[in-house]
Short mmCIF file of C-alpha atoms and ligand atoms in Angstrom, two decimals:
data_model
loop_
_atom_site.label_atom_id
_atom_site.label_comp_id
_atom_site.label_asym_id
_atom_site.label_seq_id
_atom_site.Cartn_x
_atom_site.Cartn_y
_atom_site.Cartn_z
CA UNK B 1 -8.36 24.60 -19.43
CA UNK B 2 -8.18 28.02 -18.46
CA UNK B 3 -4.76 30.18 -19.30
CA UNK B 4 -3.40 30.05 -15.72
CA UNK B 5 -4.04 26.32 -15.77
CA UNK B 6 -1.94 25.41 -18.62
CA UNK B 7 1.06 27.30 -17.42
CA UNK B 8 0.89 25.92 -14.20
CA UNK B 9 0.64 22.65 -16.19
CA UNK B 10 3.80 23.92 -18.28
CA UNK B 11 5.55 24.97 -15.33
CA UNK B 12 4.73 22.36 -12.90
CA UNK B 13 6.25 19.17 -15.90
CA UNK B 14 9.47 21.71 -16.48
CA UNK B 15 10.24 22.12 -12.43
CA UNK B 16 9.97 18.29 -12.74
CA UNK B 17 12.08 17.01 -15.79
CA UNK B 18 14.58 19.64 -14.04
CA UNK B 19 14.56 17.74 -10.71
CA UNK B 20 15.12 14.63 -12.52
CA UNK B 21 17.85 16.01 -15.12
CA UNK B 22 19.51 17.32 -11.93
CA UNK B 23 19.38 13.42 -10.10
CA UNK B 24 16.75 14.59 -7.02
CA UNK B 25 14.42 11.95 -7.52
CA UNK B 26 11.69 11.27 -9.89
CA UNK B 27 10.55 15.49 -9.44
CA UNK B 28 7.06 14.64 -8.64
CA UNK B 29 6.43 16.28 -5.33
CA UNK B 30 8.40 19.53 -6.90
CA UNK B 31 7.07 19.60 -10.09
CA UNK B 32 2.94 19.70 -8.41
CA UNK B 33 3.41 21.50 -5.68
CA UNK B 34 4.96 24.56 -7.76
CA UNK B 35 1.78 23.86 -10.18
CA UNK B 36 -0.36 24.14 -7.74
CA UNK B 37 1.38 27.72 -6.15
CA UNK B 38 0.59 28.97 -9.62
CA UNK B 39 -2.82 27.58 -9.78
CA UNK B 40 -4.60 26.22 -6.67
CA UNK B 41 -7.23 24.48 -8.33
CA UNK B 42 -4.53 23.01 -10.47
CA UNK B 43 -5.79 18.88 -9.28
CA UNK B 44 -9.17 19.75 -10.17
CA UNK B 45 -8.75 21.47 -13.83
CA UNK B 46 -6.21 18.58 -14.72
CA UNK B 47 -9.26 15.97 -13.50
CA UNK B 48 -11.74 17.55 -15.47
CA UNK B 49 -12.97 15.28 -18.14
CA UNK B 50 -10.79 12.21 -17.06
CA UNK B 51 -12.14 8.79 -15.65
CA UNK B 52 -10.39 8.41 -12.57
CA UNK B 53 -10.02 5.30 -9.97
CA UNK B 54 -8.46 6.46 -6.25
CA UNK B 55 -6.77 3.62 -4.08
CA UNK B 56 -6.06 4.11 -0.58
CA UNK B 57 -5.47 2.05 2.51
CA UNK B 58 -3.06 1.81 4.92
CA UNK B 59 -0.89 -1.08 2.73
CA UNK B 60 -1.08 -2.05 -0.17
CA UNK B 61 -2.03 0.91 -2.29
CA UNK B 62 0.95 1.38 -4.08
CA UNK B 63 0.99 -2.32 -5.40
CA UNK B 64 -2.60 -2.27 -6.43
CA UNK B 65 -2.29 0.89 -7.93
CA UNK B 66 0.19 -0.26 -9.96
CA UNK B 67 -1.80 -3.76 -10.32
CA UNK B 68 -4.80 -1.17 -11.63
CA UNK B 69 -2.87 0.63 -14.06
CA UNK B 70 -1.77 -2.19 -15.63
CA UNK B 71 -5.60 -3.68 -16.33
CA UNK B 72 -6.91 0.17 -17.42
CA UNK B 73 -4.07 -0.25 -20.10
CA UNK B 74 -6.71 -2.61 -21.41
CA UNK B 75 -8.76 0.45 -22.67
CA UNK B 76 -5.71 2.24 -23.18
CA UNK B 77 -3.06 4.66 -21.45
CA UNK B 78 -3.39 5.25 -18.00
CA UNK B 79 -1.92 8.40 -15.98
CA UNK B 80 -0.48 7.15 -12.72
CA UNK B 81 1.58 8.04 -9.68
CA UNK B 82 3.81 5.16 -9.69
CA UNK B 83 6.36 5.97 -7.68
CA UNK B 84 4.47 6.55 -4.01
CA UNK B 85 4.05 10.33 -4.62
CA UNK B 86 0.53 9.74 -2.91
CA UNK B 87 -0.66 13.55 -1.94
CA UNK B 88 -2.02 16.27 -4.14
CA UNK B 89 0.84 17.96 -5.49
CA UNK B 90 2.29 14.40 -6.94
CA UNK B 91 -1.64 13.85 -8.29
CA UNK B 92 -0.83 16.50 -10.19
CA UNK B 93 2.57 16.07 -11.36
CA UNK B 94 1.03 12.89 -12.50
CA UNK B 95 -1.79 14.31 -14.42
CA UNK B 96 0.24 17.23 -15.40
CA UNK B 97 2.74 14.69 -17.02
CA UNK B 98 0.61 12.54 -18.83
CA UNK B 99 -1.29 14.52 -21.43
CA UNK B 100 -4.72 14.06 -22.16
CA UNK B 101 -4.92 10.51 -21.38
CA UNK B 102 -8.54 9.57 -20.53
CA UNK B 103 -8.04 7.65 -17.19
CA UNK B 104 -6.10 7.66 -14.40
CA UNK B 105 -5.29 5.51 -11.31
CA UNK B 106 -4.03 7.55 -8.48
CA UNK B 107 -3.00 6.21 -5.38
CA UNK B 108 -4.34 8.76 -2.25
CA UNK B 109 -2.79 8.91 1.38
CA UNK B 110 -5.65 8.15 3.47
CA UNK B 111 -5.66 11.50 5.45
CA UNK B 112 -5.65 13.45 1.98
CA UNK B 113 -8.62 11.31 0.84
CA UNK B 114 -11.49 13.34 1.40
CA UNK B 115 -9.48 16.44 -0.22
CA UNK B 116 -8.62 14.67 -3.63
CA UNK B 117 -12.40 13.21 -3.98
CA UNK B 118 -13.28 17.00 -4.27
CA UNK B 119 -10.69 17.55 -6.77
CA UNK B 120 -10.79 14.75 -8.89
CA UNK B 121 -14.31 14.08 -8.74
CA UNK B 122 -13.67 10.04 -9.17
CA UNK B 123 -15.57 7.38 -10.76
CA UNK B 124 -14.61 4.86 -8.60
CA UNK B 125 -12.23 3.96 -4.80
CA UNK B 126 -10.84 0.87 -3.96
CA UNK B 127 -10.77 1.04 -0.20
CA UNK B 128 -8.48 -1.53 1.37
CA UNK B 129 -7.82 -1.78 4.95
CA UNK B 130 -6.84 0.48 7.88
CA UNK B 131 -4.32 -0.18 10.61
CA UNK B 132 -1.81 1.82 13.18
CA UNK B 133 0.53 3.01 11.05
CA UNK B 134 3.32 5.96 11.92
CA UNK B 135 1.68 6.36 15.44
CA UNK B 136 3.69 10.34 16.45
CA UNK B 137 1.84 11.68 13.33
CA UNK B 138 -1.07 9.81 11.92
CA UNK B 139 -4.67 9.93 12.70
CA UNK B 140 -5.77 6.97 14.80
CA UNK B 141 -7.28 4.20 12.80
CA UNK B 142 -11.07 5.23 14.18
CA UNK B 143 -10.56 8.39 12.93
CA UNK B 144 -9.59 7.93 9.69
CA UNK B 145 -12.78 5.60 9.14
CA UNK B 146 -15.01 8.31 10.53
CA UNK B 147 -13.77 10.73 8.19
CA UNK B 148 -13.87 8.58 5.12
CA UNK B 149 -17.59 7.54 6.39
CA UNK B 150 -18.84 11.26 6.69
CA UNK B 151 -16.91 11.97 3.35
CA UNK B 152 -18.34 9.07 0.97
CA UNK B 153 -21.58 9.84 2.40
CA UNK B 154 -21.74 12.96 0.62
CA UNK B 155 -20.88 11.31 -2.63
CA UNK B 156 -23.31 8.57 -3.19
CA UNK B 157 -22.08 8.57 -7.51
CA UNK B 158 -18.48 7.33 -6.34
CA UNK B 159 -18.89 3.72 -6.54
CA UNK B 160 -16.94 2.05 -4.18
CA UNK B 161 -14.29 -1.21 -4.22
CA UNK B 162 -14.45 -2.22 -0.74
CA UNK B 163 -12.39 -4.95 1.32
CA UNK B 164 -15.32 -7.25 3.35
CA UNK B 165 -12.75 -9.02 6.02
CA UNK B 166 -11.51 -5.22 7.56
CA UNK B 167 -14.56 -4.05 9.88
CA UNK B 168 -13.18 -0.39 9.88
CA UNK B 169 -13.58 -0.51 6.23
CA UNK B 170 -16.89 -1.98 6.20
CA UNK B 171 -18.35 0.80 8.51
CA UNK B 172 -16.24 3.59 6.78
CA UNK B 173 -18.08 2.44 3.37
CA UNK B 174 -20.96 1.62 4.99
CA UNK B 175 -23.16 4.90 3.71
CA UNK B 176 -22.35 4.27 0.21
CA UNK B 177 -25.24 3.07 -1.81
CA UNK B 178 -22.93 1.14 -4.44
CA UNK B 179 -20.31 -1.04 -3.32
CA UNK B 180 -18.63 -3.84 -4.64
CA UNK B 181 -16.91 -6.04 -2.15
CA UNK B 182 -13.87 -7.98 -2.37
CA UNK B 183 -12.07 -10.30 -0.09
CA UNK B 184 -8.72 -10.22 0.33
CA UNK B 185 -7.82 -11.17 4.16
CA UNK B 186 -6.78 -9.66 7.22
CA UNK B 187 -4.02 -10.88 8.92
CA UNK B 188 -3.46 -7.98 10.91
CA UNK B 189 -6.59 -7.70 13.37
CA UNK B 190 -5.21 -5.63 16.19
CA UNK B 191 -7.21 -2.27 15.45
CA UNK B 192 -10.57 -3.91 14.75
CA UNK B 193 -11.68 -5.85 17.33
CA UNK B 194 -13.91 -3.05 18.78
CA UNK B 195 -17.35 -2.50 16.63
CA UNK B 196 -16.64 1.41 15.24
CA UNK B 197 -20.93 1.84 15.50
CA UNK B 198 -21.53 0.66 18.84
CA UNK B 199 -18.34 0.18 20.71
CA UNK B 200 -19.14 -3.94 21.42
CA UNK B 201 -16.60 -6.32 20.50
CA UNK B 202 -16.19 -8.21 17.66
CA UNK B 203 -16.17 -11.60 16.79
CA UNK B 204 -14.40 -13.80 14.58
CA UNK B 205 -14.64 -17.21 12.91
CA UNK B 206 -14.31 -19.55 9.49
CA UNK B 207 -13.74 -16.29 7.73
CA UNK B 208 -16.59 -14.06 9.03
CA UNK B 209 -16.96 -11.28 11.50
CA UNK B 210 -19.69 -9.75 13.36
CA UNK B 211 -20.63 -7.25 15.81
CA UNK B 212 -22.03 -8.71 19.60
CA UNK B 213 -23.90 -5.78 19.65
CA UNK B 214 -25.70 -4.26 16.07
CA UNK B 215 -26.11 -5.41 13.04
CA UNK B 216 -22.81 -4.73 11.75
CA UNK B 217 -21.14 -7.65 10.17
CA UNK B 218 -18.91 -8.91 7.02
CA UNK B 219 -20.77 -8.51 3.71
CA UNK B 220 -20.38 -11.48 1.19
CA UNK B 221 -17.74 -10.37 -1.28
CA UNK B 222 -18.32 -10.59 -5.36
CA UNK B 223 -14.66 -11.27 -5.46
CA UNK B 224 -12.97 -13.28 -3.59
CA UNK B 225 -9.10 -15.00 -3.69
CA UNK B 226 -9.19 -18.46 -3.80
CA UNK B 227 -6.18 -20.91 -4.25
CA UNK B 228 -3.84 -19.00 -6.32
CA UNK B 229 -6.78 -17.45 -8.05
CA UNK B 230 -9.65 -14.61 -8.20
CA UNK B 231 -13.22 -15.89 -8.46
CA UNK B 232 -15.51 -13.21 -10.07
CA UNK B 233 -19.20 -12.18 -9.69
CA UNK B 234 -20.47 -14.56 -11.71
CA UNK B 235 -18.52 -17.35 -10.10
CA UNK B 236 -15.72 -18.28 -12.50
CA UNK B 237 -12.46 -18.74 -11.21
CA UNK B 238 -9.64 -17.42 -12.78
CA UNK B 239 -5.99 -18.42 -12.25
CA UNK B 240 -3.68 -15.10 -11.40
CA UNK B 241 -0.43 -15.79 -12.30
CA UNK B 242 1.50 -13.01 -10.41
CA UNK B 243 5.79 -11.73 -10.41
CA UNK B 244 4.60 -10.54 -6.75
CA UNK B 245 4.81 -12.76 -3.78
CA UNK B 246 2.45 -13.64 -1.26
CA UNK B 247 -1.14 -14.51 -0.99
CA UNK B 248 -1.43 -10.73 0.00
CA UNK B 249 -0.80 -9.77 -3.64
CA UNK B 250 -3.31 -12.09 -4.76
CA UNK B 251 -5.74 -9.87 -3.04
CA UNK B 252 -4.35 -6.68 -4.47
CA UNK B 253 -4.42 -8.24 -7.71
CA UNK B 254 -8.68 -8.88 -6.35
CA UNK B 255 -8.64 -5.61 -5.80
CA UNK B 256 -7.85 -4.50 -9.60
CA UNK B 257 -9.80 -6.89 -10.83
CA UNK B 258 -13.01 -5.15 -9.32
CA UNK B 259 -11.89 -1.74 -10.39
CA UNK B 260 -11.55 -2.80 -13.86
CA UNK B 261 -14.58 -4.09 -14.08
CA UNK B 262 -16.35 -1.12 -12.80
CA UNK B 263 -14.30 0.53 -15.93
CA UNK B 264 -16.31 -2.49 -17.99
CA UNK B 265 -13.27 -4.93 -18.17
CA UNK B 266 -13.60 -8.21 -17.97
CA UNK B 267 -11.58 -10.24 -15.88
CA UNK B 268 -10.28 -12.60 -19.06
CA UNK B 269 -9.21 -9.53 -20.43
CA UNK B 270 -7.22 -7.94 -17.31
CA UNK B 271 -5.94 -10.84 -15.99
CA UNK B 272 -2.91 -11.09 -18.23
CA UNK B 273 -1.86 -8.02 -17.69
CA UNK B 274 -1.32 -8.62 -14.03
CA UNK B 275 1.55 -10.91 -14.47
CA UNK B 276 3.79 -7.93 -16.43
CA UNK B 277 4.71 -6.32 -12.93
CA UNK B 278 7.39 -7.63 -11.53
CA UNK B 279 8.44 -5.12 -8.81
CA UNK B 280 6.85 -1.81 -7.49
CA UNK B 281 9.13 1.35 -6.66
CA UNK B 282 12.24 -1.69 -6.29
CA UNK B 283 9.77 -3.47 -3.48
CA UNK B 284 10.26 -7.24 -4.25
CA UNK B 285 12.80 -6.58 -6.46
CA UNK B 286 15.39 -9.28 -6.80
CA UNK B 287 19.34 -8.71 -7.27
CA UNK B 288 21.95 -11.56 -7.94
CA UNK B 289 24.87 -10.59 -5.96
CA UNK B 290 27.92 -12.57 -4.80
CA UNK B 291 26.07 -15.95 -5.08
CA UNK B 292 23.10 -14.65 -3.73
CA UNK B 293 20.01 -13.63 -4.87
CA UNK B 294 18.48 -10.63 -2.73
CA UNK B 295 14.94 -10.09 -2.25
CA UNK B 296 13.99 -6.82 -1.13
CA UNK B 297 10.55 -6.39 1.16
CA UNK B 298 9.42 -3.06 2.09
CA UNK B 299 7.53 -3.38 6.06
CA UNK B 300 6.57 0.12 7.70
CA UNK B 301 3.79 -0.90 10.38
CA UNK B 302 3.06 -3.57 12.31
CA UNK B 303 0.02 -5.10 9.46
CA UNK B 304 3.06 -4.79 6.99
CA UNK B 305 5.88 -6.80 8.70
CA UNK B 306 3.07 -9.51 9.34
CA UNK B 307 2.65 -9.79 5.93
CA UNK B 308 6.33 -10.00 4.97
CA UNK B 309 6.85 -12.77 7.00
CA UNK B 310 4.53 -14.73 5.37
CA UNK B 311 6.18 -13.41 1.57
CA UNK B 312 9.60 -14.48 2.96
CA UNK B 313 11.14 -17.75 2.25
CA UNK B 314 12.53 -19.35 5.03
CA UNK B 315 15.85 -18.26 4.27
CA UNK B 316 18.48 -15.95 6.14
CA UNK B 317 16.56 -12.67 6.66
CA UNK B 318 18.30 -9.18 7.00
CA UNK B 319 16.11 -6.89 9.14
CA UNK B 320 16.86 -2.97 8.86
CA UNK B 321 15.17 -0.22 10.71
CA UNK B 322 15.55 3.58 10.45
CA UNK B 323 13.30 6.24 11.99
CA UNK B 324 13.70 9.44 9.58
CA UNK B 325 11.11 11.49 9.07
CA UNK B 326 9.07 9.44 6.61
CA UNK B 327 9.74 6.50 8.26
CA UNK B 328 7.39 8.03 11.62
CA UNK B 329 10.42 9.12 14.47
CA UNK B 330 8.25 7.04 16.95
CA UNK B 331 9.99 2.98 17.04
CA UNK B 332 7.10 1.68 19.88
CA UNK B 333 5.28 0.03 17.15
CA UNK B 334 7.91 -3.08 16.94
CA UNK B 335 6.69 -4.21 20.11
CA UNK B 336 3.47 -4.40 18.16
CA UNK B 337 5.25 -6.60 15.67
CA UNK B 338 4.99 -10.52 16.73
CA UNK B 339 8.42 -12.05 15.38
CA UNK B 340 8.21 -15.13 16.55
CA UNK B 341 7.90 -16.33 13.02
CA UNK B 342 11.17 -15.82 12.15
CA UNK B 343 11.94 -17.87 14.64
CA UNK B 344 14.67 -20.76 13.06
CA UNK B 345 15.74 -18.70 10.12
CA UNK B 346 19.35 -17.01 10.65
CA UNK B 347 18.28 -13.26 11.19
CA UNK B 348 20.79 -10.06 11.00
CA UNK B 349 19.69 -6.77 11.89
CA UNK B 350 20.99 -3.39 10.17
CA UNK B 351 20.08 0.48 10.23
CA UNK B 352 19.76 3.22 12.49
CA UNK B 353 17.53 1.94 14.65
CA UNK B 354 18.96 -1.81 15.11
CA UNK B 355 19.15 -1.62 19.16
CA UNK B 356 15.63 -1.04 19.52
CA UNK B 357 14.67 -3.80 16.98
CA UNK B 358 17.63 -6.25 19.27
CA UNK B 359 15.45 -5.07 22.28
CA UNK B 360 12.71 -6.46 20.62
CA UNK B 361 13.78 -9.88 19.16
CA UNK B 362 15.80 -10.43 22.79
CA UNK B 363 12.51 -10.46 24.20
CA UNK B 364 10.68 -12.32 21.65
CA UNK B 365 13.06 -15.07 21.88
CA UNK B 366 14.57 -14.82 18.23
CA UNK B 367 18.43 -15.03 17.78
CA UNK B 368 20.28 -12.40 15.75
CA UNK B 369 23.16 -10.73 14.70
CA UNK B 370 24.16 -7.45 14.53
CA UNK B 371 25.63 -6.11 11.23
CA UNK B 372 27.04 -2.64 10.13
CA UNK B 373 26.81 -2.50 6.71
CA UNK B 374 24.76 -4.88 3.74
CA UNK B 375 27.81 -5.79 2.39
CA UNK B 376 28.94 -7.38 5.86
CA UNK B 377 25.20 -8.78 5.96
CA UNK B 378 25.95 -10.81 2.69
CA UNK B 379 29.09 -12.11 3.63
CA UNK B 380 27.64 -13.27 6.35
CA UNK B 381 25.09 -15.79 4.90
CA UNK B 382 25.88 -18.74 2.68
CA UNK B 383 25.00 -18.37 -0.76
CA UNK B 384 21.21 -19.02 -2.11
CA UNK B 385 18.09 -16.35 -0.81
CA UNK B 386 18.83 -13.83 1.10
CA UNK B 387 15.31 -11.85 2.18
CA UNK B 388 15.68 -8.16 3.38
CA UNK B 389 12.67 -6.66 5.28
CA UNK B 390 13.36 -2.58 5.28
CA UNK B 391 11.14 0.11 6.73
CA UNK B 392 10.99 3.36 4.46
CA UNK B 393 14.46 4.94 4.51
CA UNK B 394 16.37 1.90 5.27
CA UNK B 395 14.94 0.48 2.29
CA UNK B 396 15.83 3.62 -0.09
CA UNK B 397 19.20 2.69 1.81
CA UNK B 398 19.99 -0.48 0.93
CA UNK B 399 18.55 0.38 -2.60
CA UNK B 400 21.12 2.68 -3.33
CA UNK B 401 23.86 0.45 -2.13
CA UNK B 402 22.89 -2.23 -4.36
CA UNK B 403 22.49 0.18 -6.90
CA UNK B 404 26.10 1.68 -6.62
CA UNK B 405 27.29 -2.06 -6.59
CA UNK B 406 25.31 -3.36 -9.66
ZN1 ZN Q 1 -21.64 -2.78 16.66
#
């Protein structure tokens, strides 16, 4: 690396074991963005020579960059951004941090996507859905596929992990002359019902999709979840035993699955890996408290509360909304939200933003209280599960209170 490179590098792991030492978080967003004021081209010298996977999406990519990790430690260590730090300067506290390792996983915002290919020059992107997601800010979901299209098209080497059930990630893919595609659902359908190529609408049955209009349509996926297991290319099923709820994580853990095996592993030998994470940045974390053992479920759009419902038991559910600035200030999109299924279980609401979310259950026809604090939410619900669906902040909140507690 050139001279100004490696004391950015220096500088930018210092500015970040300080953060930490001084209790401001985990000091990746500090520790690369100071790198990369020394060194712009910081990302792209700590890439060079590396074999890199990116994972973005509008859910999931934190999990299955974690699930990822985990099967690269097959061939050995793995430099990742575990904690969320998704945009360049915590890709580079990441790669700044771990050495010389030969790969990395790094989980990529979806705007910043097109940036980080340049830098990092990947060998291969798991691409995993697209929905409305932080609506006062974010591109619209259209967008974003457009500008992943025109961006992979200029990259025909990156091979690409694609998810066959989203249409907006079919399309966005769809220029790519080596893709492997997974299926892993799509319970959330509510921004792809119009074709992105022609504008007709789209239709839906048994599992497949199709344009009315062109020749768009779903491709058949190599991988493919099926019963509480992955079936592979070559047809053999394998049974995923997973920590992580839901049949949602069964498709992340797809998902790594086919990015491993671009990196040559075979499924029998990532498979066992999958079942050593247990939680992700404290989502699905469990904590015994009072009697009651708290699950914690991290929701920030409308795709991701549908999905929590179905991870939840059908136990008493504490609901908490806040809208910070990294939770989006906009709260519009819980009228998006269908919560009739929690319709029967004893449901409390918490955070900032609990009116708006009462608004929204009083008009869905789902009965709730109103707490002011966790604590008063566990003393409120008879001992056994308790499930707590968070947006971002609200999460961190209740995080830290059980953390100050246990
Ligand atoms: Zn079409």
């Amino acid at each position: 690396m050139p001279l100004r490179a490696k004391v950015a590098t220096q500088v930018s792991r210092t500015a970040a074991a300080l953060s930490r030492a001084a209790g401001r978080g985990d000091g990746s967003v500090i520790g690369g963005w100071i790198g990369l004021k020394i060194d712009p081209d910081l990302l792209e010298h700590l890439a060079a020579g590396r074999a890199i996977a990116l994972v973005s999406g509008t859910n999931g990519k934190t999990t299955t960059t974690r699930l990822t990790a985990a099967a690269l430690g097959v061939l050995g260590p793995v430099a990742t951004n575990s904690f969320g730090a998704n945009m360049p300067s915590g890709h580079t506290s990441a790669l700044a941090k771990a050495g010389s390792t030969p790969y990395a996983v790094l989980e990529v915002d979806e705007h910043y996507l097109p940036q980080v290919i340049e830098e990092t020059r990947p060998r291969v992107i798991a691409l995993l859905n697209l929905s409305r997601d932080q609506l006062d800010r974010a591109k619209e979901v259209a967008m974003i596929a457009q500008l992943w299209r025109t961006t992979l098209a200029k990259h025909p080497e990156i091979m690409i992990v694609a998810n066959s059930d989203d249409p907006m990630i079919v399309w966005a893919a769809g220029n790519s002359p080596t893709v492997t595609w997974f299926s892993a659902g799509q319970r959330w359908q509510d921004d792809s019902w119009v074709c992105p190529e022609c504008g007709s609408t789209i239709e839906r049955q048994d599992g497949q999709w199709w344009c009315t209009g062109c020749p768009l349509r779903r491709p058949q996926p190599q991988w493919v979840v099926e019963d509480d297991g992955v079936l592979d290319p070559s047809g053999a099923w394998h049974l995923v035993r997973l920590q992580l709820p839901g049949r949602v994580n069964l498709g992340n853990a797809a998902t790594a699955l086919a990015v491993a095996a671009a990196f040559g592993i075979r499924p029998l030998q990532a498979v066992p890996t999958l079942s050593s994470v247990a939680s992700v940045a404290g989502r699905y974390a469990q904590v015994d408290r009072d009697g009651r053992n708290i699950r914690l479920l991290l929701a920030k759009n409308p795709a991701s509360w549908l999905e929590a419902f179905d991870m939840a038991d059908n136990a008493p559910t504490l609901l908490s909304i806040n809208s910070r600035d990294p939770d989006g200030l906009d709260t519009s999109w819980l009228f998006d939200v269908d919560f009739s299924p929690l319709r029967g279980r004893q449901i409390l609401i918490t955070g900032e933003r609990a009116y708006d979310l009462a608004v929204r259950l009083e008009v869905n026809d789902v009965p709730f209280r109103h707490v002011q604090t966790f604590g008063e939410a566990i003393a409120s619900v008879p001992p056994g599960r308790l499930e707590v669906i968070a947006n971002y902040t609200a999460f961190q909140d209740i995080r830290a209170e059980l953390d100050r507690v246990n």
